XYZ file of C-alpha atoms in Angstrom:
313
model
C 118.621 28.034 141.308
C 122.580 28.883 142.102
C 124.023 32.384 140.301
C 125.578 30.284 137.786
C 122.287 29.164 136.504
C 121.058 32.454 136.904
C 122.969 33.914 135.344
C 123.093 31.575 132.446
C 119.306 34.172 131.956
C 118.447 37.220 130.619
C 118.791 39.751 133.434
C 117.227 43.158 133.131
C 119.204 45.343 135.999
C 117.337 48.626 136.996
C 118.004 51.116 139.680
C 115.829 54.466 140.812
C 116.994 57.058 143.357
C 114.742 57.283 146.344
C 115.576 58.552 149.349
C 116.633 55.850 152.589
C 113.699 53.954 153.852
C 111.468 50.714 153.381
C 109.485 50.595 150.202
C 106.454 48.415 148.513
C 107.634 46.620 145.454
C 104.931 45.413 143.210
C 106.554 43.595 139.386
C 103.894 42.278 137.332
C 105.367 39.283 135.697
C 104.507 36.948 132.945
C 104.054 35.226 129.626
C 100.539 35.350 128.586
C 100.968 32.176 125.969
C 101.340 30.265 129.367
C 104.780 29.580 130.820
C 107.135 31.999 132.572
C 110.052 31.976 135.261
C 112.054 34.524 136.725
C 113.889 35.323 139.730
C 114.348 39.477 141.118
C 116.718 40.316 143.619
C 117.331 43.655 145.207
C 119.808 45.920 146.205
C 123.127 43.365 146.522
C 121.558 40.565 145.697
C 119.068 40.264 148.154
C 116.618 37.487 147.360
C 113.104 38.805 146.914
C 111.136 36.815 144.776
C 112.126 32.677 143.696
C 111.340 31.152 140.690
C 108.155 32.375 139.864
C 106.628 29.836 137.322
C 102.862 30.673 135.979
C 100.745 30.130 133.314
C 99.699 33.846 132.329
C 100.737 37.203 133.954
C 101.183 36.777 137.470
C 102.210 40.165 140.363
C 104.369 40.077 142.867
C 104.661 42.104 146.308
C 107.244 42.392 148.289
C 109.378 44.980 150.452
C 112.284 46.571 150.195
C 114.582 48.030 152.762
C 117.115 50.481 151.025
C 120.554 51.950 152.655
C 122.668 54.607 150.176
C 119.705 56.397 148.300
C 119.262 53.763 145.561
C 116.465 51.008 144.530
C 117.841 48.289 141.925
C 116.339 45.731 140.916
C 117.484 42.632 138.502
C 115.485 40.292 136.681
C 116.541 36.815 135.792
C 114.909 35.118 133.240
C 114.911 33.008 129.462
C 113.184 36.022 127.974
C 112.156 39.855 129.098
C 108.917 38.893 130.938
C 108.571 41.888 133.579
C 105.147 43.763 131.985
C 105.077 46.444 134.751
C 106.827 47.810 138.163
C 105.166 49.742 141.082
C 107.766 51.923 144.052
C 105.711 53.094 146.603
C 107.070 54.286 150.028
C 105.781 51.591 152.820
C 103.923 52.313 156.089
C 103.368 50.197 158.530
C 105.834 47.819 157.975
C 107.773 45.238 160.719
C 111.638 45.672 160.121
C 113.705 42.645 161.244
C 117.311 44.090 161.404
C 120.454 42.246 161.349
C 123.924 42.173 163.223
C 126.440 40.033 162.178
C 129.199 38.604 160.038
C 129.891 37.454 156.733
C 127.809 34.004 156.941
C 124.820 36.510 157.165
C 125.549 39.481 155.166
C 125.141 40.603 151.755
C 127.872 38.668 149.640
C 128.030 41.333 146.830
C 130.044 38.502 144.767
C 129.573 35.006 143.181
C 129.546 32.262 144.248
C 129.492 33.723 147.731
C 125.963 34.298 149.871
C 124.939 34.560 153.004
C 121.711 33.451 155.033
C 120.167 37.160 155.453
C 120.115 37.521 151.016
C 117.730 34.885 151.211
C 115.814 35.882 154.115
C 113.414 38.640 152.259
C 112.466 35.662 149.984
C 110.160 34.112 152.605
C 108.345 36.895 154.216
C 105.169 38.892 152.803
C 105.335 42.985 151.868
C 104.829 42.990 155.456
C 108.049 42.544 156.423
C 111.688 44.521 155.351
C 114.836 43.103 155.774
C 117.758 45.723 157.229
C 120.749 43.283 156.539
C 123.544 45.340 158.522
C 125.505 42.665 158.962
C 129.646 42.843 157.870
C 132.208 40.576 156.937
C 134.858 40.203 159.797
C 132.865 41.615 162.611
C 132.836 40.130 166.490
C 129.728 41.389 168.707
C 132.693 43.610 170.122
C 133.813 45.110 166.626
C 130.360 45.251 164.919
C 129.492 47.546 168.046
C 132.935 49.476 168.318
C 132.546 50.052 163.956
C 129.066 52.388 164.913
C 127.370 49.444 162.942
C 125.235 48.760 166.211
C 124.269 52.250 166.425
C 123.422 52.939 162.621
C 121.150 50.153 163.336
C 119.830 51.873 166.452
C 119.143 55.077 164.565
C 116.194 53.598 162.497
C 114.563 51.075 164.613
C 111.301 51.381 166.138
C 109.303 49.640 168.467
C 108.203 46.489 167.051
C 110.766 46.046 164.765
C 113.425 42.792 165.493
C 117.059 42.601 165.759
C 118.937 39.323 165.376
C 122.278 38.879 166.571
C 124.312 36.152 164.817
C 128.433 36.273 165.912
C 130.677 33.745 166.965
C 132.767 32.990 164.209
C 135.548 36.407 164.818
C 134.576 36.444 168.339
C 136.860 33.154 168.687
C 139.603 34.862 166.894
C 143.201 35.688 168.657
C 142.951 39.812 167.637
C 141.123 42.537 168.670
C 137.988 41.401 167.780
C 138.341 38.559 170.747
C 135.691 37.509 173.282
C 135.464 35.132 175.912
C 132.314 32.959 175.756
C 130.588 33.026 179.408
C 132.284 36.426 180.145
C 132.901 39.351 177.470
C 130.835 37.526 174.561
C 127.538 37.888 176.994
C 128.347 41.301 178.149
C 128.960 42.287 174.311
C 125.603 40.462 173.854
C 123.686 42.059 176.559
C 124.128 45.355 174.766
C 122.304 44.692 171.669
C 119.441 42.688 174.181
C 119.301 45.770 175.988
C 119.448 48.534 173.062
C 116.835 46.970 171.211
C 115.009 46.505 174.448
C 115.232 50.526 174.942
C 113.865 51.174 170.873
C 110.610 49.284 172.211
C 111.953 46.496 169.419
C 112.330 42.346 170.040
C 115.971 40.874 170.182
C 116.438 37.527 168.633
C 119.803 35.499 169.570
C 120.947 33.430 166.726
C 123.695 30.876 167.417
C 126.338 30.622 164.640
C 125.858 27.832 162.555
C 128.787 24.930 162.039
C 131.978 25.285 159.760
C 132.314 22.321 157.037
C 134.086 20.174 159.716
C 133.775 16.390 160.138
C 135.355 13.847 162.024
C 136.640 10.106 160.679
C 132.735 8.874 161.443
C 131.811 11.416 158.744
C 129.715 13.672 161.721
C 130.445 17.569 162.091
C 132.569 18.633 164.369
C 131.967 21.623 166.327
C 135.047 24.243 165.653
C 133.103 26.844 167.657
C 133.652 26.326 171.627
C 131.542 27.380 174.221
C 130.315 30.224 171.563
C 126.931 28.724 170.945
C 126.526 27.183 174.639
C 126.866 31.134 176.128
C 124.440 32.032 173.737
C 121.776 29.725 174.408
C 122.675 30.399 178.306
C 122.232 34.125 177.988
C 118.667 33.069 175.795
C 117.434 31.660 179.129
C 119.099 34.342 181.645
C 117.267 37.446 179.360
C 114.555 35.842 178.614
C 115.721 36.405 175.189
C 113.883 34.092 171.499
C 116.691 31.752 170.585
C 117.011 30.555 166.911
C 119.467 27.844 167.563
C 120.847 27.750 163.989
C 124.047 25.991 165.300
C 122.217 22.735 166.279
C 120.161 23.204 163.202
C 123.232 23.422 161.011
C 124.599 20.135 162.870
C 121.899 18.059 161.306
C 121.437 19.648 157.944
C 125.710 19.138 157.170
C 125.340 15.420 158.739
C 122.242 14.913 156.618
C 124.418 16.151 153.616
C 127.774 14.442 154.835
C 131.177 15.346 153.811
C 130.986 15.360 150.089
C 127.286 16.492 149.903
C 127.969 19.442 152.078
C 130.127 20.931 149.307
C 127.195 22.054 147.408
C 126.259 23.911 150.409
C 129.640 26.112 150.924
C 131.782 27.904 148.494
C 133.422 24.840 146.531
C 134.017 25.766 142.666
C 136.240 23.751 140.419
C 138.796 24.881 138.042
C 137.443 27.436 135.325
C 134.032 27.531 137.090
C 134.018 31.297 137.890
C 136.929 33.702 136.037
C 138.191 35.118 138.864
C 139.564 31.391 140.586
C 140.953 30.056 137.655
C 142.533 27.076 140.688
C 138.810 27.001 141.968
C 137.803 27.470 145.409
C 137.538 25.860 148.271
C 135.956 27.544 151.395
C 134.444 25.530 153.904
C 133.028 28.407 156.169
C 131.133 30.418 153.405
C 127.961 29.729 151.741
C 126.760 29.297 148.216
C 123.866 30.928 147.269
C 121.961 27.057 147.393
C 123.855 27.058 151.103
C 122.631 30.406 152.265
C 118.851 30.049 150.942
C 118.631 26.481 153.370
C 119.997 28.093 155.691
C 118.043 30.610 155.837
C 115.060 28.358 155.668
C 116.183 27.232 158.697
C 115.536 30.180 160.235
C 112.509 30.778 159.236
C 111.507 27.247 160.070
C 113.017 28.155 164.386
C 110.541 31.839 163.777
C 107.564 29.346 163.595
C 108.823 26.941 165.919
C 109.280 29.324 168.957
C 106.286 31.093 168.167
C 107.957 34.313 167.464
C 104.974 36.883 166.456
C 107.058 37.420 162.821
C 105.627 34.116 161.758
C 102.491 35.088 161.036
C 104.169 36.964 157.823
C 105.723 34.222 156.633
C 105.032 33.080 153.259
C 102.589 30.369 152.516
């Protein structure tokens, strides 16, 4: 379901002032007449429950990470089908912290979305997602802006730190790093700091942009950054999620035309703020972000991360 389709439904928005931290949210959803359909999002458009369809009443439970002192919930449905909400401070939950750029971050404005926004819906309430990613950041600037420090203030033993950078490390400005030297050096800081806290670092290779050659195959625009990350993962004995390789297969499967549904492509008039339409070959639609999150979860299971036990169904 795209954001545009969701907005055609009724929307119920709720906000609760709470201290920062992790919360277990239970929602009772349904229609006693036999049909119900609803999507639940939390905080900045994070997908928590994807299109519940059931007969009668259904209880769904998820873990939500709160920063900023307010838990926000949004319910999208054809009718007001929310029957009850219960919010409690979480006990022992595993937290996946994410450090990265705009391809991962909680995008506040449609039609954009990052895969970190879609990740919560794949996990049980035993896992909370703390998405600290931010647009325009590289391995270097994320640290210089104090964002890694913010993660280290709360990350604990048994948590995870997922790290995906590359798109901005290749920019020829103050964010720049070199693949086999400063890029690897910066990534080692994330690895070492996570391990110092007893957390588990996970490197995520940056996904491809939407650029195809004359034969309709994806062109690598990321230089040696993905390979440098693979090399470092081997050297440091770190789990690697190869989203670069997975995204190449996905994009080649969809092809030059089909991938437009994965990226931010819109015709004139589709969105009020973009009367001339949009063509973005780097950032993702909600559908594309969901597909990338699905690939991340697929790798979690294939690589044998202990997190796999908390993946839904």
